[in-house]
Short mmCIF file of C-alpha atoms in Angstrom, two decimals:
data_model
loop_
_atom_site.label_atom_id
_atom_site.label_comp_id
_atom_site.label_asym_id
_atom_site.label_seq_id
_atom_site.Cartn_x
_atom_site.Cartn_y
_atom_site.Cartn_z
CA GLU A 1 -28.53 -35.54 -13.33
CA PHE A 2 -29.94 -32.95 -11.23
CA ALA A 3 -33.88 -32.69 -10.80
CA GLU A 4 -35.94 -29.99 -9.05
CA GLN A 5 -38.25 -32.70 -7.54
CA GLU A 6 -35.00 -33.94 -5.59
CA VAL A 7 -34.50 -30.63 -4.23
CA VAL A 8 -38.13 -30.58 -2.99
CA ASP A 9 -37.87 -34.21 -1.79
CA VAL A 10 -34.74 -33.31 0.29
CA LEU A 11 -36.43 -30.11 1.63
CA GLN A 12 -39.57 -32.09 2.51
CA LEU A 13 -37.45 -34.69 4.16
CA LEU A 14 -35.39 -32.22 6.17
CA ARG A 15 -38.58 -30.28 7.30
CA ALA A 16 -40.31 -33.68 8.69
CA GLN A 17 -37.29 -35.14 10.28
CA LEU A 18 -36.05 -32.01 11.81
CA GLN A 19 -39.45 -30.59 12.52
CA LEU A 20 -38.59 -27.25 10.86
CA ASP A 21 -40.94 -24.28 10.25
CA PRO A 22 -41.80 -23.90 6.57
CA GLU A 23 -39.85 -20.45 6.51
CA VAL A 24 -36.39 -22.14 7.29
CA PRO A 25 -35.96 -23.43 3.58
CA VAL A 26 -36.63 -19.99 2.30
CA SER A 27 -33.90 -18.58 4.66
CA ALA A 28 -31.76 -21.36 3.36
CA PHE A 29 -32.12 -20.43 -0.19
CA VAL A 30 -30.92 -16.97 0.81
CA ILE A 31 -27.70 -18.44 2.21
CA LEU A 32 -27.14 -20.65 -0.70
CA GLU A 33 -27.35 -17.46 -3.09
CA ARG A 34 -24.93 -15.63 -0.72
CA CYS A 35 -22.47 -18.61 -1.27
CA VAL A 36 -22.91 -18.53 -4.88
CA GLN A 37 -22.29 -14.71 -5.07
CA ALA A 38 -19.44 -14.98 -2.58
CA CYS A 39 -17.71 -17.58 -5.10
CA ARG A 40 -18.37 -15.59 -8.09
CA SER A 41 -16.66 -12.43 -6.43
CA ALA A 42 -13.75 -14.41 -5.21
CA GLY A 43 -13.22 -16.12 -8.77
CA LYS A 44 -13.27 -12.56 -10.73
CA GLY A 45 -10.01 -12.65 -12.40
CA LYS A 46 -9.11 -16.18 -11.89
CA SER A 47 -9.06 -19.03 -14.32
CA ALA A 48 -11.95 -21.50 -14.12
CA ALA A 49 -9.69 -24.29 -13.12
CA ALA A 50 -8.36 -22.02 -9.88
CA SER A 51 -12.12 -21.70 -8.76
CA PRO A 52 -14.22 -24.70 -9.51
CA PRO A 53 -18.02 -24.36 -9.15
CA LEU A 54 -19.62 -24.32 -5.90
CA LEU A 55 -22.77 -25.98 -7.05
CA THR A 56 -22.42 -29.32 -8.92
CA ALA A 57 -24.27 -32.40 -9.28
CA GLY A 58 -22.18 -33.88 -6.72
CA SER A 59 -22.27 -31.07 -4.06
CA TRP A 60 -25.72 -29.51 -4.14
CA LYS A 61 -27.35 -31.89 -1.63
CA GLN A 62 -24.52 -31.35 0.83
CA LEU A 63 -24.72 -27.69 0.40
CA LEU A 64 -28.57 -27.66 0.63
CA ILE A 65 -28.60 -29.68 3.90
CA THR A 66 -25.97 -27.47 5.48
CA ALA A 67 -27.76 -24.35 4.43
CA VAL A 68 -31.06 -25.65 6.02
CA ILE A 69 -29.29 -26.44 9.30
CA LEU A 70 -27.58 -22.94 9.51
CA ALA A 71 -30.80 -21.49 8.53
CA ALA A 72 -32.49 -23.30 11.44
CA LYS A 73 -29.88 -22.24 13.72
CA ALA A 74 -30.49 -18.72 12.87
CA TRP A 75 -34.28 -18.93 12.63
CA PHE A 76 -34.85 -20.53 16.01
CA ASP A 77 -31.81 -18.63 17.62
CA GLU A 78 -31.03 -21.54 19.73
CA GLN A 79 -28.44 -24.59 19.96
CA MET A 80 -28.74 -27.01 17.41
CA TRP A 81 -26.42 -29.93 18.25
CA LEU A 82 -24.86 -31.65 15.05
CA VAL A 83 -24.90 -34.86 16.74
CA ASP A 84 -28.77 -34.65 17.18
CA VAL A 85 -28.94 -33.69 13.41
CA ARG A 86 -26.82 -36.60 12.38
CA HIS A 87 -28.76 -38.99 14.28
CA GLN A 88 -32.06 -37.81 12.85
CA LEU A 89 -30.74 -37.80 9.56
CA ARG A 90 -28.26 -40.71 9.38
CA ALA A 91 -30.68 -43.27 7.51
CA TYR A 92 -31.17 -40.64 4.66
CA PHE A 93 -27.85 -38.64 4.14
CA ASP A 94 -24.06 -39.10 5.00
CA LEU A 95 -23.30 -36.23 7.38
CA GLU A 96 -19.99 -37.24 8.45
CA HIS A 97 -18.33 -33.84 7.44
CA LEU A 98 -21.32 -31.65 8.13
CA GLY A 99 -19.25 -29.75 10.85
CA ARG A 100 -16.80 -28.91 8.23
CA HIS A 101 -19.33 -28.03 5.70
CA GLU A 102 -20.98 -25.58 8.33
CA ALA A 103 -17.45 -23.78 8.91
CA GLU A 104 -16.77 -23.51 5.16
CA LEU A 105 -20.05 -22.06 4.32
CA CYS A 106 -20.06 -19.64 7.25
CA ASN A 107 -16.57 -18.49 6.32
CA LEU A 108 -17.76 -18.29 2.82
CA VAL A 109 -20.87 -15.79 3.46
CA GLY A 110 -18.69 -14.15 6.02
CA PHE A 111 -21.02 -15.39 8.82
CA ARG A 112 -23.70 -13.52 7.23
CA LEU A 113 -26.71 -15.93 8.27
CA ASN A 114 -29.36 -13.60 9.18
CA VAL A 115 -31.92 -12.95 6.81
CA THR A 116 -33.88 -9.61 7.02
CA PRO A 117 -37.67 -9.51 6.63
CA ARG A 118 -37.36 -7.75 3.50
CA THR A 119 -34.95 -10.11 1.88
CA PHE A 120 -36.97 -13.14 3.38
CA TYR A 121 -40.27 -11.85 1.58
CA GLU A 122 -38.34 -11.22 -1.63
CA TYR A 123 -37.36 -14.69 -1.84
CA TYR A 124 -40.66 -16.06 -0.52
CA PHE A 125 -42.65 -14.25 -3.31
CA ALA A 126 -40.18 -15.15 -6.09
CA LEU A 127 -40.23 -18.84 -4.81
CA ARG A 128 -44.14 -18.91 -4.52
CA ASP A 129 -44.07 -17.22 -8.17
CA LEU A 130 -41.65 -19.99 -9.62
CA GLY A 131 -43.74 -22.82 -8.05
CA ARG A 132 -46.94 -21.40 -9.79
CA GLU A 133 -45.23 -21.02 -12.90
CA ARG A 134 -44.03 -24.67 -12.67
CA LEU A 135 -47.50 -25.60 -11.76
CA ASP A 136 -49.19 -23.87 -14.64
CA ALA A 137 -46.55 -25.27 -17.08
CA ALA A 138 -47.09 -28.98 -16.00
CA PRO A 139 -49.43 -30.90 -18.07
CA ALA A 140 -53.03 -31.32 -16.52
CA PRO A 141 -53.55 -34.60 -14.86
CA GLN A 142 -55.20 -37.23 -16.87
CA TYR A 143 -58.09 -38.89 -15.10
CA LYS A 144 -59.73 -42.09 -16.18
CA ARG A 145 -63.50 -41.88 -16.62
CA SER A 146 -65.25 -44.07 -14.05
CA GLY A 147 -68.00 -46.41 -15.11
CA TYR A 148 -70.43 -44.52 -12.96
CA ARG A 149 -73.16 -42.39 -14.61
CA ARG A 150 -74.37 -39.31 -12.95
CA ALA A 151 -77.85 -39.64 -11.47
CA SER A 152 -80.45 -38.07 -13.40
CA ARG A 153 -82.98 -35.63 -11.73
#
């Protein structure tokens, strides 16, 4: 079963292990949405069996990792060796096919990996608002009352 907290955990782990700027996951979500849109466009007029869904319970983590790595490459505009990424993340994820996943994702989005400032900020504010909604909807934490009494004046 899919849980939002898993996505948050994966993103936090990737940011820590790869020392990524906080903007990289935002750009990764732009790339992921482009993938979903490309799949929908390619699947129009085809049967559901001919075009299976891109994001599934079994594929989301690999897609997210790949999108984050591609976003990091575009963000930093420098070489990022997959062998180094695999080495840094080997204790957490199976990245045997990371190169193939990168190629497939790039082809799917037509190599449109750059994110304009306008698009970045649209996603940034949408994600921020979504986070605030989640926090507002969460139950308030229950604190145990301590045995201490407030000092009287």
